[in-house]
PDB file of C-alpha atoms in Angstrom:
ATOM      1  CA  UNK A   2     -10.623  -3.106  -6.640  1.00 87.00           C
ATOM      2  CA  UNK A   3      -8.433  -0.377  -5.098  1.00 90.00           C
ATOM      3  CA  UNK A   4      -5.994   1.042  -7.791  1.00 95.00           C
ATOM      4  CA  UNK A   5      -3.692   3.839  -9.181  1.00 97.00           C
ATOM      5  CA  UNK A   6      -3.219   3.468 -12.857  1.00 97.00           C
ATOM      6  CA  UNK A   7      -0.390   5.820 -14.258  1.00 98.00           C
ATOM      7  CA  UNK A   8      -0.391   7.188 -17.343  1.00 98.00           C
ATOM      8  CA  UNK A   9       1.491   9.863 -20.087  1.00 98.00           C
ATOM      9  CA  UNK A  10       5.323   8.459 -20.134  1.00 97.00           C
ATOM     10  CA  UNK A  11       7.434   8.063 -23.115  1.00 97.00           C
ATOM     11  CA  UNK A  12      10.395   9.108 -24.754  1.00 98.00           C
ATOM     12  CA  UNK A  13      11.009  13.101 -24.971  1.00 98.00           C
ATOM     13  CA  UNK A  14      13.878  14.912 -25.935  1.00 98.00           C
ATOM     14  CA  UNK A  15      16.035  16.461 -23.466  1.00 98.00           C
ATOM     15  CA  UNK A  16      14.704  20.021 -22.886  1.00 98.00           C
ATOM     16  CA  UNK A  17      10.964  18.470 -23.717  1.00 98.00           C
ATOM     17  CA  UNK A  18       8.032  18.366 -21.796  1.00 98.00           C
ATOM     18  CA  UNK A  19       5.670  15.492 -20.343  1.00 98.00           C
ATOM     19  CA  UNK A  20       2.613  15.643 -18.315  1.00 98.00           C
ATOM     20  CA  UNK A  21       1.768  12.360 -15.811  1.00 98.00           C
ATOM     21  CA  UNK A  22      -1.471  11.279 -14.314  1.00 98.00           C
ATOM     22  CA  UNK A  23      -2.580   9.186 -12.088  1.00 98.00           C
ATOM     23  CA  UNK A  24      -6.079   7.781 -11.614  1.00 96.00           C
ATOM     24  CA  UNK A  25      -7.361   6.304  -8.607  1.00 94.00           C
ATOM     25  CA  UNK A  26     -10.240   3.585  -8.739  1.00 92.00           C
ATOM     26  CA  UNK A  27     -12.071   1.957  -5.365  1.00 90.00           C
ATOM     27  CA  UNK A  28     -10.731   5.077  -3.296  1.00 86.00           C
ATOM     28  CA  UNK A  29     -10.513   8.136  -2.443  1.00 84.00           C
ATOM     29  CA  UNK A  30      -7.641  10.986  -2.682  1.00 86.00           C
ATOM     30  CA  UNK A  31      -9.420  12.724  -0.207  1.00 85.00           C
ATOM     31  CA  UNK A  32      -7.637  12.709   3.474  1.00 84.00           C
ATOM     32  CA  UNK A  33      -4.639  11.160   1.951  1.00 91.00           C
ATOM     33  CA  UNK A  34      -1.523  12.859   0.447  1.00 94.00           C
ATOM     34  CA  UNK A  35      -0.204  11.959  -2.416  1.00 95.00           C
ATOM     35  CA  UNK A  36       3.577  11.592  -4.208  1.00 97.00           C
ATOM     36  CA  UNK A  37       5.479  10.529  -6.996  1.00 98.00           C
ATOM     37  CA  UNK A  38       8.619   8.435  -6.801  1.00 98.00           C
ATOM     38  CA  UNK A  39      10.511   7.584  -9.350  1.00 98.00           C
ATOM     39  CA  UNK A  40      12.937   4.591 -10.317  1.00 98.00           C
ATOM     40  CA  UNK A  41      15.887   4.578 -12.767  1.00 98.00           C
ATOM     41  CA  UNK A  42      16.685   1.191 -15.027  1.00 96.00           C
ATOM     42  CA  UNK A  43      18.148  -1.013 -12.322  1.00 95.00           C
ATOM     43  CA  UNK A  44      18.294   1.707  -9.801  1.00 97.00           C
ATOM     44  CA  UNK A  45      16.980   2.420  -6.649  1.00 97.00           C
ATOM     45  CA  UNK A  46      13.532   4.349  -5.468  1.00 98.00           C
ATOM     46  CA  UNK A  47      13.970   8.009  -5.425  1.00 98.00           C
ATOM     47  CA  UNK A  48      11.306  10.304  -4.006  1.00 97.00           C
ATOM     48  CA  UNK A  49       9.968  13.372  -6.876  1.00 98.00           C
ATOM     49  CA  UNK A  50       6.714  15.394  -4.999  1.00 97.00           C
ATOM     50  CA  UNK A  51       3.996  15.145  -2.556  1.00 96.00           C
ATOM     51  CA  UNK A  52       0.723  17.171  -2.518  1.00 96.00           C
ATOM     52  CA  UNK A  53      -1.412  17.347   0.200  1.00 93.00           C
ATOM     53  CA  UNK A  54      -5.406  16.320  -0.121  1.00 89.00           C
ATOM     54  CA  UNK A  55      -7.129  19.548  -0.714  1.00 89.00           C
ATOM     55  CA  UNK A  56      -3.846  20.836  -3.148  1.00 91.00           C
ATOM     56  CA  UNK A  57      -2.399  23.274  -0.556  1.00 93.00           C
ATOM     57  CA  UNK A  58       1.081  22.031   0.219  1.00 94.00           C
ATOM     58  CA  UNK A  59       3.316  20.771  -2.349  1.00 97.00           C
ATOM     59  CA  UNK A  60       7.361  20.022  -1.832  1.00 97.00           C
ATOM     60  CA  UNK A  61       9.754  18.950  -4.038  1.00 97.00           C
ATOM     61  CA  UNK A  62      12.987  17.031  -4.578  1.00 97.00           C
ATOM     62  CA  UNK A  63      15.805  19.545  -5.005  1.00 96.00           C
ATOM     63  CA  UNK A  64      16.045  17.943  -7.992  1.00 97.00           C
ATOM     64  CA  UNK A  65      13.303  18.223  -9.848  1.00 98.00           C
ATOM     65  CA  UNK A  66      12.602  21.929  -8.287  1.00 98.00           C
ATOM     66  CA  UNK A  67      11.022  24.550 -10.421  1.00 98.00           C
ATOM     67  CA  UNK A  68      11.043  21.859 -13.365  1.00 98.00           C
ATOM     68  CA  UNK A  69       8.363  19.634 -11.850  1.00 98.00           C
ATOM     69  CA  UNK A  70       5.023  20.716 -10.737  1.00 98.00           C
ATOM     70  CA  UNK A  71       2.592  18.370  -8.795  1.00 98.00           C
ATOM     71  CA  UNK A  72      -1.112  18.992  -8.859  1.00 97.00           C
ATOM     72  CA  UNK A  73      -4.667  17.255  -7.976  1.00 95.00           C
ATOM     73  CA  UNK A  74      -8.044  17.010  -9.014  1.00 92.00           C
ATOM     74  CA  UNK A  75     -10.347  15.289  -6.195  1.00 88.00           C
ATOM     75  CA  UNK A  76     -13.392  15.670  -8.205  1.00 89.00           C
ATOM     76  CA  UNK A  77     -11.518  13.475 -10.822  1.00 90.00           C
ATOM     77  CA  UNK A  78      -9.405  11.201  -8.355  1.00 92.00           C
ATOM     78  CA  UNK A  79      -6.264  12.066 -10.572  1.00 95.00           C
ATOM     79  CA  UNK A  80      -3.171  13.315  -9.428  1.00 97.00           C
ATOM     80  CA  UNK A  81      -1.088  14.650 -11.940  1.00 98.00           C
ATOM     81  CA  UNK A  82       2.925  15.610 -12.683  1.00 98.00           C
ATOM     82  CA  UNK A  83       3.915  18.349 -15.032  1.00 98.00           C
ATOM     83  CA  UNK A  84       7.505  17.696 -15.780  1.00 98.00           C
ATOM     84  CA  UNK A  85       9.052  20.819 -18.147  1.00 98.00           C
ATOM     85  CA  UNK A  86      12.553  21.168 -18.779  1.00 98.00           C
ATOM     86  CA  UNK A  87      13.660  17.425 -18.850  1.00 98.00           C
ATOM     87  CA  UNK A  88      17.154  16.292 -18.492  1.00 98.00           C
ATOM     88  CA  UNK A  89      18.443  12.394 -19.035  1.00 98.00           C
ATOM     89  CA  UNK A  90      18.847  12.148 -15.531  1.00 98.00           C
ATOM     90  CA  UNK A  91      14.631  11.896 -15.366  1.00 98.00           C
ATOM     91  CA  UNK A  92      14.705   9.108 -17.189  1.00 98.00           C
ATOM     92  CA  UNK A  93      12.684   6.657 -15.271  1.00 98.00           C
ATOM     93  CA  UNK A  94       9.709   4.620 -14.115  1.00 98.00           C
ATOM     94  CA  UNK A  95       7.252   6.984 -12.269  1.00 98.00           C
ATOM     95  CA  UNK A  96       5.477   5.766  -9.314  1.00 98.00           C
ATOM     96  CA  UNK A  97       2.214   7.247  -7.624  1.00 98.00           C
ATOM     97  CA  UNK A  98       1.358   6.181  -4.116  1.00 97.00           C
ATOM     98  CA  UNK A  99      -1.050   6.997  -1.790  1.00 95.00           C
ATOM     99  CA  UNK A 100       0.071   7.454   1.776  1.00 94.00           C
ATOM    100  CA  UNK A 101      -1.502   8.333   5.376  1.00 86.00           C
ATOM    101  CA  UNK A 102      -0.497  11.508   6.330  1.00 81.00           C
ATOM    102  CA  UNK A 103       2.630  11.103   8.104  1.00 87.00           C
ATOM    103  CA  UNK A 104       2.193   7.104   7.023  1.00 91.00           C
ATOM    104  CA  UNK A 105       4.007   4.054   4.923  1.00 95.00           C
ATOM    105  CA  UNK A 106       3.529   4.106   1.337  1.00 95.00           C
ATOM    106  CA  UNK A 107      -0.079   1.774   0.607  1.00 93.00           C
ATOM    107  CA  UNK A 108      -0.690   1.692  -2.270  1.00 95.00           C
ATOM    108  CA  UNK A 109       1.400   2.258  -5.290  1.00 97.00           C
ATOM    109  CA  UNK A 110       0.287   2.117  -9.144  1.00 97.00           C
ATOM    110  CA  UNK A 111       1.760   0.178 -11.481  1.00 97.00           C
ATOM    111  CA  UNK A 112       4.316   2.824 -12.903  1.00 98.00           C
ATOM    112  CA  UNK A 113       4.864   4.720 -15.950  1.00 98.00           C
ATOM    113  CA  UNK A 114       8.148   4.751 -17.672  1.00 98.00           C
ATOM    114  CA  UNK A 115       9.580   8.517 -19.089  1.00 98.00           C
ATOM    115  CA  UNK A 116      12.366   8.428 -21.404  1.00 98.00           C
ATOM    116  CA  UNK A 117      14.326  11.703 -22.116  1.00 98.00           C
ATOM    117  CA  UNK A 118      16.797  11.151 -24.965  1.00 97.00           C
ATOM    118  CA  UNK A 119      17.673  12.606 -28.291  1.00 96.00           C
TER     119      UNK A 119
ATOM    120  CA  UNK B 126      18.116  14.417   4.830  1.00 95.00           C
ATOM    121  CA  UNK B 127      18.066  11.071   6.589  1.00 97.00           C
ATOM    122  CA  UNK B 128      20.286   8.658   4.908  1.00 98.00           C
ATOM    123  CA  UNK B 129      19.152   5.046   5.178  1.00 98.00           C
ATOM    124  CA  UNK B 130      22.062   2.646   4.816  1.00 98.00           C
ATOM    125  CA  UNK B 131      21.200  -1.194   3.912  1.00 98.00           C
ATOM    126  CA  UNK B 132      23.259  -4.228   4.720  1.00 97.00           C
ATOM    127  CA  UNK B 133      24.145  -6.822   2.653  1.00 97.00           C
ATOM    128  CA  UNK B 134      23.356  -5.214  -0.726  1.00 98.00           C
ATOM    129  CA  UNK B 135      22.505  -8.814  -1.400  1.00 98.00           C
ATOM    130  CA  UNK B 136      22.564 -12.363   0.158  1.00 97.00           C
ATOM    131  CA  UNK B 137      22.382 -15.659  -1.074  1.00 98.00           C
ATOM    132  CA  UNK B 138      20.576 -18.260   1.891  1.00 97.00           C
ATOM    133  CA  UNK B 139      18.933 -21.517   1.022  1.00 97.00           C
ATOM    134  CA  UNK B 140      15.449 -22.790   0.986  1.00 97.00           C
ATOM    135  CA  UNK B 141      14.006 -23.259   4.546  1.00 97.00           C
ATOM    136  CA  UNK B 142      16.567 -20.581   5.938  1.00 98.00           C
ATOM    137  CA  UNK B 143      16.471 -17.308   7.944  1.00 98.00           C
ATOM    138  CA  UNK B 144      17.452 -13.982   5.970  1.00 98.00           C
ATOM    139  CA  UNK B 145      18.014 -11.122   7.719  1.00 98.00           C
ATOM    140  CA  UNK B 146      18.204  -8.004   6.560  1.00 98.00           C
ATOM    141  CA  UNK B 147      19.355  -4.940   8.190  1.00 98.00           C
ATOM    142  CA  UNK B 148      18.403  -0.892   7.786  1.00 98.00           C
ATOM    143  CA  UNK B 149      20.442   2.051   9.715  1.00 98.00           C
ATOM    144  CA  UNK B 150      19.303   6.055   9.499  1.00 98.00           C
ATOM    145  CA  UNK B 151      21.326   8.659   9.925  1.00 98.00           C
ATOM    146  CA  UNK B 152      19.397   9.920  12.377  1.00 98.00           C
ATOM    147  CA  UNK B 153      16.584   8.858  14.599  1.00 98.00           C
ATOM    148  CA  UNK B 154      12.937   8.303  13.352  1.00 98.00           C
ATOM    149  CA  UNK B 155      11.572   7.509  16.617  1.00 98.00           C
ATOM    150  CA  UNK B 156       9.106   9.751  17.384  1.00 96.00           C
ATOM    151  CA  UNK B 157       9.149  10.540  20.795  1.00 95.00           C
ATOM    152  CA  UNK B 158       5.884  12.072  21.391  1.00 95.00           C
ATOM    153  CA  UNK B 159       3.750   8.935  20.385  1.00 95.00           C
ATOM    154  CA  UNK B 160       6.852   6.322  20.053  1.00 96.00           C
ATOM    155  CA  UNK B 161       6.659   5.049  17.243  1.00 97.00           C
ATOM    156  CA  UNK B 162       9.294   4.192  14.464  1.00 98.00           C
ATOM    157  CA  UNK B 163       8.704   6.074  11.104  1.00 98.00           C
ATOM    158  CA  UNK B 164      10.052   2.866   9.400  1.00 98.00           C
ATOM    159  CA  UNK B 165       8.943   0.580   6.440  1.00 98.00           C
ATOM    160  CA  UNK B 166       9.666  -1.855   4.416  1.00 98.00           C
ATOM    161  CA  UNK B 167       9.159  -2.860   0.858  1.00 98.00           C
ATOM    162  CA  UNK B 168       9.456  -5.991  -1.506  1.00 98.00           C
ATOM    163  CA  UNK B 169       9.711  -5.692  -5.182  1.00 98.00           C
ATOM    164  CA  UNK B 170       9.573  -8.329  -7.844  1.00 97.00           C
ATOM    165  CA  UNK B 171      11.170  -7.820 -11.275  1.00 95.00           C
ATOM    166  CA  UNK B 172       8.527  -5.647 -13.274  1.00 95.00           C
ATOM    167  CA  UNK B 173       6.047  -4.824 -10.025  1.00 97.00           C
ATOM    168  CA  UNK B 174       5.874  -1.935  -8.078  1.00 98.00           C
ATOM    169  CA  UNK B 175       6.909  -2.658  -3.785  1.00 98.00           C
ATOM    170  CA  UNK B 176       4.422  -3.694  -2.307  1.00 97.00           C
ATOM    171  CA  UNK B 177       4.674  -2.590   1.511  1.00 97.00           C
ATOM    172  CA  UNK B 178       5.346  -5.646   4.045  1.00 98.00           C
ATOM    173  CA  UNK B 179       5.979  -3.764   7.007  1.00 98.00           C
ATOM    174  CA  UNK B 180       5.040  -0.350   8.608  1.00 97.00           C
ATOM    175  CA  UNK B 181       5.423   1.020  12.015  1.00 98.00           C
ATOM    176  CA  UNK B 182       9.010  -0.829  11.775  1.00 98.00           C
ATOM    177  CA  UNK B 183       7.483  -3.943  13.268  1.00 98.00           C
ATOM    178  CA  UNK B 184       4.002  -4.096  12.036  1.00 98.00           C
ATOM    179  CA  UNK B 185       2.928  -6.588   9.336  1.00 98.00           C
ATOM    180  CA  UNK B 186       0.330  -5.595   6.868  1.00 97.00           C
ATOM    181  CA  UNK B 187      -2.359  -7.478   6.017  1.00 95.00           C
ATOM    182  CA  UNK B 188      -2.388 -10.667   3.754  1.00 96.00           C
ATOM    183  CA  UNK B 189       1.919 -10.656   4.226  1.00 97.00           C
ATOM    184  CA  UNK B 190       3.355 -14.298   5.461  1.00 97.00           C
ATOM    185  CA  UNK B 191       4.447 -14.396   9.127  1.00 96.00           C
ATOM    186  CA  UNK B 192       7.590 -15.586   8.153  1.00 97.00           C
ATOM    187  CA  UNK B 193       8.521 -11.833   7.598  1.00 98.00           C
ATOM    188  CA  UNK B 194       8.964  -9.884  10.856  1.00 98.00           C
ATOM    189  CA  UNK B 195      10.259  -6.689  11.540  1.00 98.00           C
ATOM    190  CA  UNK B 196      12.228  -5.004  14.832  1.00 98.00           C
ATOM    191  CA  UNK B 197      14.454  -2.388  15.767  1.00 98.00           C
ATOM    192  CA  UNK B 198      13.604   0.790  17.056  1.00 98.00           C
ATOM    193  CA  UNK B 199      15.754   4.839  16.868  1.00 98.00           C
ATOM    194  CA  UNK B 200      18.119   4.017  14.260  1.00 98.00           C
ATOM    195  CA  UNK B 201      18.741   0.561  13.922  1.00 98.00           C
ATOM    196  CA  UNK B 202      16.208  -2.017  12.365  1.00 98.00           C
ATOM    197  CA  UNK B 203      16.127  -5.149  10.870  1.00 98.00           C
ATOM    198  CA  UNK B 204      13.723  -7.328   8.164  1.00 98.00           C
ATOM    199  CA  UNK B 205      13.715 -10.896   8.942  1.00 98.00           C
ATOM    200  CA  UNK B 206      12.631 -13.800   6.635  1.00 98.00           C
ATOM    201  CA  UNK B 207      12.136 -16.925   9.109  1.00 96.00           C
ATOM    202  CA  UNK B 208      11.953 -19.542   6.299  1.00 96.00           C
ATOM    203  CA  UNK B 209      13.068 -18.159   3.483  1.00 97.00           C
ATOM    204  CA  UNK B 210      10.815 -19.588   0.154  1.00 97.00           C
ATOM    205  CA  UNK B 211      10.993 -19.490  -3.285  1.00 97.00           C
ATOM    206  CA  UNK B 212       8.652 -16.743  -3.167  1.00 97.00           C
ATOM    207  CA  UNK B 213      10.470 -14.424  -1.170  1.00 97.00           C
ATOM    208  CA  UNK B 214      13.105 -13.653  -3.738  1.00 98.00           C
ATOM    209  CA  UNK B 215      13.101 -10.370  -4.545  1.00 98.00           C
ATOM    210  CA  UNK B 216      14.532  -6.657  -3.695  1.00 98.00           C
ATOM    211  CA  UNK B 217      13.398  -5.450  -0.327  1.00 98.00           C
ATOM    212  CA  UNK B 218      14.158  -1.701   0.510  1.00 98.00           C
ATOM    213  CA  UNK B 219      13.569  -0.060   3.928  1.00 98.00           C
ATOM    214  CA  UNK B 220      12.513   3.313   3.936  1.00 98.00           C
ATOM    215  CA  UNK B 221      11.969   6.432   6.937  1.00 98.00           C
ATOM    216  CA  UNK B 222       8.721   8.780   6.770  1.00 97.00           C
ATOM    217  CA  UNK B 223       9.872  10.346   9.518  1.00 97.00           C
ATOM    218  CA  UNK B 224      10.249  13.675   7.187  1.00 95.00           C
ATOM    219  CA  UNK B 225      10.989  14.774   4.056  1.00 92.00           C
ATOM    220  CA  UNK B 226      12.489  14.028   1.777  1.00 93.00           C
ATOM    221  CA  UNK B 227      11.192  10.307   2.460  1.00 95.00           C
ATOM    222  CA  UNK B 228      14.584   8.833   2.026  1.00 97.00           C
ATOM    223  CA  UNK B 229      14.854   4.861   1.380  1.00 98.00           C
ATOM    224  CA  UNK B 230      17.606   2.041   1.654  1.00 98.00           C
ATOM    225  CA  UNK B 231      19.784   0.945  -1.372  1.00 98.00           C
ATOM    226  CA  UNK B 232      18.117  -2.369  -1.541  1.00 98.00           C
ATOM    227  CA  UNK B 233      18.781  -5.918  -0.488  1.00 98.00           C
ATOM    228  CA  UNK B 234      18.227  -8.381  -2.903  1.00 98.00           C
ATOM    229  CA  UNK B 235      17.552 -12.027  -1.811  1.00 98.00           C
ATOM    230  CA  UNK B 236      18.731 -14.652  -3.640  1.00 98.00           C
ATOM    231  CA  UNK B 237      18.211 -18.670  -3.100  1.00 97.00           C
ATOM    232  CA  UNK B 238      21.481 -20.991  -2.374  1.00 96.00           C
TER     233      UNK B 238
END
């Protein structure tokens, strides 16, 4: 079965750290790019990061800029999110999708929630 | 960034009924060089990820009911439900990946009368 499973959310405190991943099962990160949208409670979906397949092109929200960084390990499958400096405003389910270059978002995991509160 | 506008935010329509289900960007995601829309759209059910219905703007992926359609083309676009069923309630959010940031709708969440 094709899958992302998400994993590494919780509750921080503000200022904390957290550090996401995402494995892929039944496919391949290869020739795909990768990115990380998040969802607040009862909010809408908000794009975070996209890395490219071989790790060489990264972009950000401005939000999230020089907080987050996105990262990739093909000989894993995992995709991963290093989130430093967390505010409340993170606070959120974290999505990881697989998408065509340049194409619709396929396949999404399940989510992970992140919780930054004191 | 492309803002993607949704209208209604939600709708109410009863069993058997058409919903539609409209999307406007800011600015064009036709891309002129291979013409093709840069426009999706999503369903999500309380406690699921979206699953994508529609890519392409009008083209339905596979294993999703032909009562779903989609059209529109430049800036304009539209979801339709032909029939809608119990099954189809849920939040449905159009979004552009015509460049980044990928930007999507506010949602439109359909409801039965």
């Amino acid at each position: 079965e094709v899958q992302l499973a998400e994993s590494g959310g919780g509750l921080v405190q503000p200022g904390g750290s957290l550090r996401l991943s995402c494995a892929g099962s039944g496919l391949s990160f290869r020739s795909y790019w990768m990115h990380w949208v998040r969802q607040a409670p009862g909010k809408g979906l908000v794009w975070v990061s996209y890395i490219n397949s071989d790790g060489t092109t990264t972009r950000y929200a401005d939000s999230v800029k020089g907080r987050f960084t996105i990262s990739i390990d093909n000989a894993k499958n995992t995709l991963f999110l290093q989130m430093n400096s967390l505010r409340a405003e993170d606070t959120a389910v974290y999505y990881c999708i697989r998408a065509a270059d340049s194409g619709p978002y396929d396949i999404w995991g399940q989510g992970t929630m992140v919780t930054v509160s004191s | 960034d492309i803002v993607m506008t949704q209208s209604p935010d939600s709708l109410a329509v009863s069993l058997g009924e058409r919903a539609t289900i409209n999307c406007k960007s800011s600015q064009s995601v036709l891309y002129s060089s291979n013409n093709k829309n840069y426009l999706a759209w999503y369903q999500q059910k309380p406690g699921q990820p979206p699953k994508l219905l529609i890519s392409w703007a009008s083209t339905r992926e596979s294993g999703v009911s032909d009562r779903l359609s989609g059209s529109g083309s430049g800036t304009d676009f539209t979801l339709t439900i032909s029939s809608l069923q119990a099954e189809d309630v849920a939040l449905y959010y159009c979004q552009q990946y015509y460049s980044t940031p990928r930007t999507f709708g506010q949602g439109t969440k359909v409801e039965i009368k």
